[in-house]
mmCIF file of C-alpha atoms (C1' of nucleotides) in Angstrom:
data_model
loop_
_atom_site.group_PDB
_atom_site.id
_atom_site.type_symbol
_atom_site.label_atom_id
_atom_site.label_comp_id
_atom_site.label_asym_id
_atom_site.label_seq_id
_atom_site.Cartn_x
_atom_site.Cartn_y
_atom_site.Cartn_z
ATOM 1 C CA MET Y 1312 -167.437 -44.095 -104.768
ATOM 2 C CA SER Y 1313 -163.702 -43.588 -104.275
ATOM 3 C CA ASP Y 1314 -163.094 -43.203 -108.007
ATOM 4 C CA PRO Y 1315 -161.745 -39.653 -108.414
ATOM 5 C CA THR Y 1316 -162.951 -39.227 -111.968
ATOM 6 C CA GLY Y 1317 -166.433 -40.223 -110.950
ATOM 7 C CA ARG Y 1318 -166.464 -37.661 -108.179
ATOM 8 C CA VAL Y 1319 -165.472 -34.926 -110.621
ATOM 9 C CA PHE Y 1320 -168.289 -35.747 -113.040
ATOM 10 C CA ASP Y 1321 -170.698 -36.002 -110.159
ATOM 11 C CA ALA Y 1322 -169.570 -32.607 -108.908
ATOM 12 C CA LEU Y 1323 -169.946 -30.980 -112.316
ATOM 13 C CA ALA Y 1324 -173.350 -32.531 -112.904
ATOM 14 C CA ASP Y 1325 -175.120 -29.750 -111.029
ATOM 15 C CA PRO Y 1326 -175.643 -26.422 -112.848
ATOM 16 C CA ASN Y 1327 -175.187 -24.347 -109.693
ATOM 17 C CA ARG Y 1328 -171.910 -26.079 -108.989
ATOM 18 C CA ARG Y 1329 -170.744 -25.415 -112.545
ATOM 19 C CA PHE Y 1330 -171.644 -21.762 -112.047
ATOM 20 C CA VAL Y 1331 -169.582 -21.712 -108.868
ATOM 21 C CA VAL Y 1332 -166.647 -23.247 -110.701
ATOM 22 C CA GLU Y 1333 -166.915 -20.657 -113.460
ATOM 23 C CA ALA Y 1334 -167.139 -17.859 -110.918
ATOM 24 C CA LEU Y 1335 -164.085 -19.151 -109.068
ATOM 25 C CA ALA Y 1336 -162.203 -19.374 -112.347
ATOM 26 C CA GLU Y 1337 -162.636 -15.599 -112.786
ATOM 27 C CA ARG Y 1338 -162.302 -14.268 -109.265
ATOM 28 C CA GLU Y 1339 -159.348 -15.746 -107.445
ATOM 29 C CA THR Y 1340 -161.267 -16.359 -104.227
ATOM 30 C CA ALA Y 1341 -164.826 -15.991 -103.030
ATOM 31 C CA THR Y 1342 -166.892 -16.669 -99.944
ATOM 32 C CA ALA Y 1343 -170.087 -18.682 -99.812
ATOM 33 C CA THR Y 1344 -172.156 -15.562 -99.115
ATOM 34 C CA GLU Y 1345 -170.675 -13.722 -102.085
ATOM 35 C CA LEU Y 1346 -171.481 -16.593 -104.402
ATOM 36 C CA ALA Y 1347 -174.950 -16.991 -102.946
ATOM 37 C CA ALA Y 1348 -175.654 -13.361 -103.855
ATOM 38 C CA GLU Y 1349 -175.404 -14.278 -107.550
ATOM 39 C CA LEU Y 1350 -177.456 -17.438 -107.269
ATOM 40 C CA PRO Y 1351 -181.126 -18.088 -106.611
ATOM 41 C CA VAL Y 1352 -180.349 -20.190 -103.564
ATOM 42 C CA THR Y 1353 -179.387 -19.595 -99.964
ATOM 43 C CA ARG Y 1354 -175.920 -19.418 -98.487
ATOM 44 C CA GLN Y 1355 -176.212 -22.851 -96.917
ATOM 45 C CA ALA Y 1356 -177.029 -24.420 -100.260
ATOM 46 C CA VAL Y 1357 -173.905 -22.840 -101.745
ATOM 47 C CA ALA Y 1358 -171.913 -24.051 -98.770
ATOM 48 C CA LYS Y 1359 -173.082 -27.590 -99.453
ATOM 49 C CA HIS Y 1360 -172.097 -27.248 -103.089
ATOM 50 C CA LEU Y 1361 -168.682 -25.961 -102.094
ATOM 51 C CA ALA Y 1362 -168.310 -28.922 -99.759
ATOM 52 C CA ALA Y 1363 -169.160 -31.244 -102.654
ATOM 53 C CA LEU Y 1364 -166.630 -29.520 -104.898
ATOM 54 C CA ASN Y 1365 -164.062 -29.783 -102.141
ATOM 55 C CA GLU Y 1366 -164.875 -33.477 -101.795
ATOM 56 C CA ALA Y 1367 -164.127 -33.828 -105.510
ATOM 57 C CA GLY Y 1368 -160.823 -32.002 -105.057
ATOM 58 C CA LEU Y 1369 -161.885 -29.121 -107.285
ATOM 59 C CA VAL Y 1370 -161.873 -26.494 -104.554
ATOM 60 C CA GLU Y 1371 -159.921 -25.711 -101.432
ATOM 61 C CA SER Y 1372 -161.019 -23.644 -98.473
ATOM 62 C CA ARG Y 1373 -158.999 -21.487 -96.124
ATOM 63 C CA ARG Y 1374 -160.328 -19.572 -93.178
ATOM 64 C CA GLU Y 1375 -159.409 -15.905 -92.980
ATOM 65 C CA GLY Y 1376 -160.710 -14.269 -89.835
ATOM 66 C CA ARG Y 1377 -164.464 -14.620 -89.741
ATOM 67 C CA GLU Y 1378 -164.889 -15.564 -93.390
ATOM 68 C CA THR Y 1379 -163.972 -18.696 -95.347
ATOM 69 C CA LEU Y 1380 -162.334 -18.203 -98.703
ATOM 70 C CA TYR Y 1381 -162.730 -20.776 -101.447
ATOM 71 C CA GLU Y 1382 -160.263 -21.203 -104.273
ATOM 72 C CA LEU Y 1383 -160.294 -23.299 -107.410
ATOM 73 C CA THR Y 1384 -157.875 -26.207 -107.768
ATOM 74 C CA PRO Y 1385 -158.518 -27.411 -111.301
ATOM 75 C CA GLY Y 1386 -156.130 -30.336 -111.147
ATOM 76 C CA PRO Y 1387 -158.789 -33.080 -111.109
ATOM 77 C CA LEU Y 1388 -160.258 -31.604 -114.282
ATOM 78 C CA ALA Y 1389 -157.282 -33.032 -116.107
ATOM 79 C CA ALA Y 1390 -158.091 -36.548 -114.895
ATOM 80 C CA ALA Y 1391 -161.668 -36.245 -116.085
ATOM 81 C CA MET Y 1392 -160.509 -34.928 -119.432
ATOM 82 C CA ASP Y 1393 -158.122 -37.846 -119.665
ATOM 83 C CA TRP Y 1394 -160.993 -40.251 -119.182
ATOM 84 C CA MET Y 1395 -162.991 -38.631 -121.977
ATOM 85 C CA ALA Y 1396 -159.968 -38.468 -124.210
ATOM 86 C CA SER Y 1397 -159.238 -42.158 -123.696
ATOM 87 C CA VAL Y 1398 -162.839 -43.080 -124.490
ATOM 88 C CA GLY Y 1399 -162.709 -40.959 -127.619
ATOM 89 C CA ALA Y 1400 -159.338 -42.408 -128.571
ATOM 90 C CA GLU Y 1401 -160.553 -45.971 -128.174
ATOM 91 C CA TRP Y 1402 -163.528 -45.099 -130.332
ATOM 92 C CA ASP Y 1403 -161.288 -43.490 -132.953
ATOM 93 C CA SER Y 1404 -158.834 -46.352 -133.118
ATOM 94 C CA ARG Y 1405 -161.694 -48.808 -133.421
ATOM 95 C CA LEU Y 1406 -162.928 -46.823 -136.389
ATOM 96 C CA ALA Y 1407 -159.404 -46.772 -137.796
ATOM 97 C CA ARG Y 1408 -159.057 -50.538 -137.454
ATOM 98 C CA LEU Y 1409 -162.407 -51.004 -139.103
ATOM 99 C CA ARG Y 1410 -161.438 -48.702 -141.933
ATOM 100 C CA THR Y 1411 -158.148 -50.451 -142.658
ATOM 101 C CA HIS Y 1412 -159.947 -53.750 -142.552
ATOM 102 C CA LEU Y 1413 -162.462 -52.507 -145.092
ATOM 103 C CA ASP Y 1414 -159.658 -51.099 -147.202
ATOM 104 C CA SER Y 1415 -157.752 -54.352 -147.278
ATOM 105 C CA SER Y 1416 -160.837 -56.370 -148.128
ATOM 106 C CA ARG Y 1417 -161.692 -53.903 -150.853
ATOM 107 C CA LYS Y 1418 -158.173 -54.220 -152.209
ATOM 108 C CA ARG Y 1419 -158.453 -57.993 -152.159
ATOM 109 C CA ARG Y 1420 -161.726 -57.831 -154.002
ATOM 110 C CA SER Y 1421 -160.525 -55.452 -156.748
ATOM 111 C CA MET M 585 -181.885 -28.179 -118.622
ATOM 112 C CA SER M 586 -181.330 -27.570 -122.318
ATOM 113 C CA ASP M 587 -177.623 -26.911 -121.830
ATOM 114 C CA PRO M 588 -175.865 -29.688 -123.769
ATOM 115 C CA THR M 589 -172.700 -29.605 -121.675
ATOM 116 C CA GLY M 590 -174.728 -29.991 -118.523
ATOM 117 C CA ARG M 591 -176.504 -33.009 -119.927
ATOM 118 C CA VAL M 592 -173.203 -34.673 -120.739
ATOM 119 C CA PHE M 593 -171.840 -34.209 -117.223
ATOM 120 C CA ASP M 594 -175.105 -35.380 -115.779
ATOM 121 C CA ALA M 595 -174.988 -38.464 -117.988
ATOM 122 C CA LEU M 596 -171.413 -39.285 -117.010
ATOM 123 C CA ALA M 597 -172.094 -38.763 -113.325
ATOM 124 C CA ASP M 598 -173.378 -42.310 -112.888
ATOM 125 C CA PRO M 599 -170.776 -45.094 -112.633
ATOM 126 C CA ASN M 600 -172.937 -47.635 -114.448
ATOM 127 C CA ARG M 601 -173.404 -45.204 -117.301
ATOM 128 C CA ARG M 602 -169.659 -44.614 -117.485
ATOM 129 C CA PHE M 603 -169.167 -48.365 -117.629
ATOM 130 C CA VAL M 604 -171.645 -48.542 -120.495
ATOM 131 C CA VAL M 605 -169.779 -45.794 -122.319
ATOM 132 C CA GLU M 606 -166.482 -47.601 -121.840
ATOM 133 C CA ALA M 607 -168.005 -50.851 -123.042
ATOM 134 C CA LEU M 608 -169.449 -49.174 -126.119
ATOM 135 C CA ALA M 609 -166.078 -47.605 -126.845
ATOM 136 C CA GLU M 610 -164.580 -51.099 -127.181
ATOM 137 C CA ARG M 611 -167.345 -53.073 -128.835
ATOM 138 C CA GLU M 612 -168.829 -51.210 -131.767
ATOM 139 C CA THR M 613 -172.408 -52.032 -130.788
ATOM 140 C CA ALA M 614 -174.164 -53.740 -127.924
ATOM 141 C CA THR M 615 -177.681 -54.495 -126.764
ATOM 142 C CA ALA M 616 -179.146 -53.660 -123.401
ATOM 143 C CA THR M 617 -179.241 -57.330 -122.396
ATOM 144 C CA GLU M 618 -175.590 -57.857 -123.303
ATOM 145 C CA LEU M 619 -174.543 -54.891 -121.205
ATOM 146 C CA ALA M 620 -176.778 -55.939 -118.338
ATOM 147 C CA ALA M 621 -174.945 -59.271 -118.241
ATOM 148 C CA GLU M 622 -171.771 -57.448 -117.163
ATOM 149 C CA LEU M 623 -173.489 -55.245 -114.631
ATOM 150 C CA PRO M 624 -175.091 -55.923 -111.262
ATOM 151 C CA VAL M 625 -178.416 -54.484 -112.422
ATOM 152 C CA THR M 626 -181.322 -55.606 -114.514
ATOM 153 C CA ARG M 627 -181.872 -55.090 -118.215
ATOM 154 C CA GLN M 628 -184.459 -52.394 -117.631
ATOM 155 C CA ALA M 629 -182.076 -50.390 -115.518
ATOM 156 C CA VAL M 630 -179.515 -50.529 -118.326
ATOM 157 C CA ALA M 631 -182.200 -49.536 -120.783
ATOM 158 C CA LYS M 632 -182.959 -46.467 -118.693
ATOM 159 C CA HIS M 633 -179.268 -45.582 -118.595
ATOM 160 C CA LEU M 634 -179.027 -45.975 -122.346
ATOM 161 C CA ALA M 635 -182.032 -43.696 -122.698
ATOM 162 C CA ALA M 636 -180.283 -41.111 -120.531
ATOM 163 C CA LEU M 637 -177.112 -41.386 -122.602
ATOM 164 C CA ASN M 638 -179.175 -41.025 -125.736
ATOM 165 C CA GLU M 639 -180.811 -37.946 -124.235
ATOM 166 C CA ALA M 640 -177.338 -36.505 -123.751
ATOM 167 C CA GLY M 641 -176.458 -37.277 -127.363
ATOM 168 C CA LEU M 642 -173.744 -39.735 -126.398
ATOM 169 C CA VAL M 643 -175.425 -42.810 -127.826
ATOM 170 C CA GLU M 644 -177.648 -43.688 -130.738
ATOM 171 C CA SER M 645 -179.960 -46.648 -131.065
ATOM 172 C CA ARG M 646 -181.014 -48.592 -134.111
ATOM 173 C CA ARG M 647 -183.395 -51.501 -134.217
ATOM 174 C CA GLU M 648 -182.191 -54.641 -135.954
ATOM 175 C CA GLY M 649 -184.809 -57.344 -136.028
ATOM 176 C CA ARG M 650 -185.806 -58.218 -132.527
ATOM 177 C CA GLU M 651 -182.902 -56.516 -130.837
ATOM 178 C CA THR M 652 -181.927 -52.873 -130.379
ATOM 179 C CA LEU M 653 -178.312 -52.014 -131.011
ATOM 180 C CA TYR M 654 -176.692 -49.091 -129.260
ATOM 181 C CA GLU M 655 -173.684 -47.254 -130.615
ATOM 182 C CA LEU M 656 -171.441 -44.573 -129.172
ATOM 183 C CA THR M 657 -171.505 -41.063 -130.637
ATOM 184 C CA PRO M 658 -168.756 -39.310 -128.718
ATOM 185 C CA GLY M 659 -169.290 -35.907 -130.314
ATOM 186 C CA PRO M 660 -170.733 -34.208 -127.207
ATOM 187 C CA LEU M 661 -167.660 -35.277 -125.259
ATOM 188 C CA ALA M 662 -165.756 -32.611 -127.139
ATOM 189 C CA ALA M 663 -168.115 -29.896 -125.949
ATOM 190 C CA ALA M 664 -167.721 -30.990 -122.339
ATOM 191 C CA MET M 665 -163.961 -31.078 -122.723
ATOM 192 C CA ASP M 666 -164.106 -27.587 -124.185
ATOM 193 C CA TRP M 667 -165.936 -26.358 -121.096
ATOM 194 C CA MET M 668 -163.283 -27.823 -118.806
ATOM 195 C CA ALA M 669 -160.497 -26.508 -120.989
ATOM 196 C CA SER M 670 -161.970 -23.012 -120.948
ATOM 197 C CA VAL M 671 -162.292 -23.065 -117.160
ATOM 198 C CA GLY M 672 -158.704 -24.230 -116.862
ATOM 199 C CA ALA M 673 -157.571 -21.627 -119.369
ATOM 200 C CA GLU M 674 -159.296 -18.823 -117.486
ATOM 201 C CA TRP M 675 -157.647 -20.026 -114.320
ATOM 202 C CA ASP M 676 -154.255 -20.173 -116.013
ATOM 203 C CA SER M 677 -154.495 -16.736 -117.575
ATOM 204 C CA ARG M 678 -155.580 -15.278 -114.242
ATOM 205 C CA LEU M 679 -152.450 -16.750 -112.728
ATOM 206 C CA ALA M 680 -150.423 -15.336 -115.610
ATOM 207 C CA ARG M 681 -151.881 -11.848 -115.144
ATOM 208 C CA LEU M 682 -151.153 -12.058 -111.438
ATOM 209 C CA ARG M 683 -147.603 -13.143 -112.121
ATOM 210 C CA THR M 684 -146.877 -10.317 -114.578
ATOM 211 C CA HIS M 685 -148.372 -7.853 -112.124
ATOM 212 C CA LEU M 686 -146.082 -9.103 -109.399
ATOM 213 C CA ASP M 687 -143.157 -8.972 -111.799
ATOM 214 C CA SER M 688 -143.821 -5.388 -112.780
ATOM 215 C CA SER M 689 -144.249 -4.235 -109.203
ATOM 216 C CA ARG M 690 -141.049 -6.014 -108.262
ATOM 217 C CA LYS M 691 -139.316 -4.269 -111.162
ATOM 218 C CA ARG M 692 -140.641 -0.913 -110.040
ATOM 219 C CA ARG M 693 -139.408 -1.542 -106.547
ATOM 220 C CA SER M 694 -135.915 -2.564 -107.586
ATOM 221 C "C1'" DC C 101 -169.332 -4.221 -74.139
ATOM 222 C "C1'" DC C 102 -172.843 -4.698 -77.563
ATOM 223 C "C1'" DA C 103 -174.452 -5.185 -82.035
ATOM 224 C "C1'" DA C 104 -173.793 -6.712 -86.563
ATOM 225 C "C1'" DT C 105 -171.821 -10.215 -89.586
ATOM 226 C "C1'" DC C 106 -170.230 -14.533 -91.081
ATOM 227 C "C1'" DC C 107 -170.076 -19.009 -90.499
ATOM 228 C "C1'" DG C 108 -171.199 -24.176 -89.242
ATOM 229 C "C1'" DC C 109 -174.344 -27.736 -87.648
ATOM 230 C "C1'" DA C 110 -178.716 -30.179 -87.479
ATOM 231 C "C1'" DA C 111 -183.410 -31.211 -88.543
ATOM 232 C "C1'" DC C 112 -186.611 -31.457 -91.870
ATOM 233 C "C1'" DC C 113 -189.091 -31.399 -96.743
ATOM 234 C "C1'" DC C 114 -189.766 -32.827 -101.198
ATOM 235 C "C1'" DA C 115 -188.784 -34.090 -105.757
ATOM 236 C "C1'" DA C 116 -186.031 -36.850 -108.606
ATOM 237 C "C1'" DA C 117 -183.086 -40.737 -109.650
ATOM 238 C "C1'" DG C 118 -181.800 -45.574 -109.723
ATOM 239 C "C1'" DG C 119 -183.734 -49.961 -109.354
ATOM 240 C "C1'" DT C 120 -187.103 -53.761 -109.415
ATOM 241 C "C1'" DT C 121 -191.164 -56.534 -110.744
ATOM 242 C "C1'" DG C 122 -194.863 -57.508 -113.760
ATOM 243 C "C1'" DC C 123 -196.960 -57.687 -118.100
ATOM 244 C "C1'" DG C 124 -197.839 -57.208 -123.070
ATOM 245 C "C1'" DT C 125 -195.863 -57.540 -127.694
ATOM 246 C "C1'" DA C 126 -192.965 -58.393 -131.583
ATOM 247 C "C1'" DT C 127 -189.403 -61.236 -133.715
ATOM 248 C "C1'" DA C 128 -186.803 -65.477 -134.338
ATOM 249 C "C1'" DC C 129 -186.092 -70.582 -133.991
ATOM 250 C "C1'" DT C 130 -187.607 -75.529 -134.679
ATOM 251 C "C1'" DA L 901 -197.958 -73.596 -134.614
ATOM 252 C "C1'" DG L 902 -195.691 -73.146 -130.475
ATOM 253 C "C1'" DT L 903 -191.875 -71.831 -127.684
ATOM 254 C "C1'" DA L 904 -188.191 -69.007 -126.473
ATOM 255 C "C1'" DT L 905 -185.939 -64.666 -126.746
ATOM 256 C "C1'" DA L 906 -185.623 -59.597 -126.700
ATOM 257 C "C1'" DC L 907 -187.817 -55.636 -126.116
ATOM 258 C "C1'" DG L 908 -190.914 -51.578 -124.252
ATOM 259 C "C1'" DC L 909 -194.105 -49.664 -120.990
ATOM 260 C "C1'" DA L 910 -195.935 -48.796 -116.497
ATOM 261 C "C1'" DA L 911 -196.392 -49.057 -111.547
ATOM 262 C "C1'" DC L 912 -194.054 -49.048 -107.538
ATOM 263 C "C1'" DC L 913 -190.378 -48.741 -103.890
ATOM 264 C "C1'" DT L 914 -186.455 -46.615 -101.622
ATOM 265 C "C1'" DT L 915 -182.614 -43.715 -101.296
ATOM 266 C "C1'" DT L 916 -180.206 -39.716 -102.423
ATOM 267 C "C1'" DG L 917 -179.724 -34.847 -103.324
ATOM 268 C "C1'" DG L 918 -180.740 -30.107 -103.462
ATOM 269 C "C1'" DG L 919 -182.928 -26.765 -100.651
ATOM 270 C "C1'" DT L 920 -184.755 -24.376 -96.604
ATOM 271 C "C1'" DT L 921 -185.301 -22.889 -91.800
ATOM 272 C "C1'" DG L 922 -183.659 -22.474 -87.262
ATOM 273 C "C1'" DC L 923 -180.393 -22.174 -84.217
ATOM 274 C "C1'" DG L 924 -175.599 -21.244 -81.637
ATOM 275 C "C1'" DG L 925 -170.772 -20.010 -81.845
ATOM 276 C "C1'" DA L 926 -166.872 -17.000 -83.452
ATOM 277 C "C1'" DT L 927 -165.094 -12.552 -85.224
ATOM 278 C "C1'" DT L 928 -165.130 -7.718 -86.380
ATOM 279 C "C1'" DG L 929 -166.466 -2.791 -85.542
ATOM 280 C "C1'" DG L 930 -168.454 1.081 -82.930
#
DNA sequence: CCAATCCGCAACCCAAAGGTTGCGTATACT
DNA sequence: AGTATACGCAACCTTTGGGTTGCGGATTGG
């Protein structure tokens, strides 16, 4: 799965990971232990989630002394939003085409 | 998991399901067998995916004679996009607050 | 220097997810 | 009526994913 959009959706599919993303959107940085304190799971679980988010390009890590700071990099969110927007747009334009087609046939009939 | 946004992300996490969504965005309706013809999986697998998409509110099914037609209902996409937008907005405003703070301290220093 | 943190790595567990096959049933075609 | 098509349901298999525990290695503080 090298598709970047797919990795983003996969990353956001987990509720704990979404919580982490929300938390990182408010604080500027956080460590795995800090985040684990607000979640019903262990530090290692959070670390795995952060690794997954990093894999998706949503988070970057930097080591500061004995602790590792994680920071949000919301760039890939835009790509995922683009995908949804394009699906919605295709759907809309299909509806529009259908509507004009119905209009023209109605006009022809009247 | 009653959170609607979570269900949408979970639904879009699977590549086959995303393909189905894309396909349904172009055609207006499709059956499970039609979609399975363009995918490397069986009809039943596609049926399960369509059930998952329906669970997420992204698809609706209607029975027409001996075949079941599936149609896209992209409403929930908006909610998911809202979530991403709000995360991005929080991130942006945090950056803005940080920037003004730096500006003011620089002003004080000068 | 020693103790307390903070982390990463590895092994392991278990439930869930994606997929398949098999079968029964309803609808259409001839 | 009989055959072919399209579906749903259920059992089953296998992999993945989220989670935990148990270490051992760095880094900070007394």
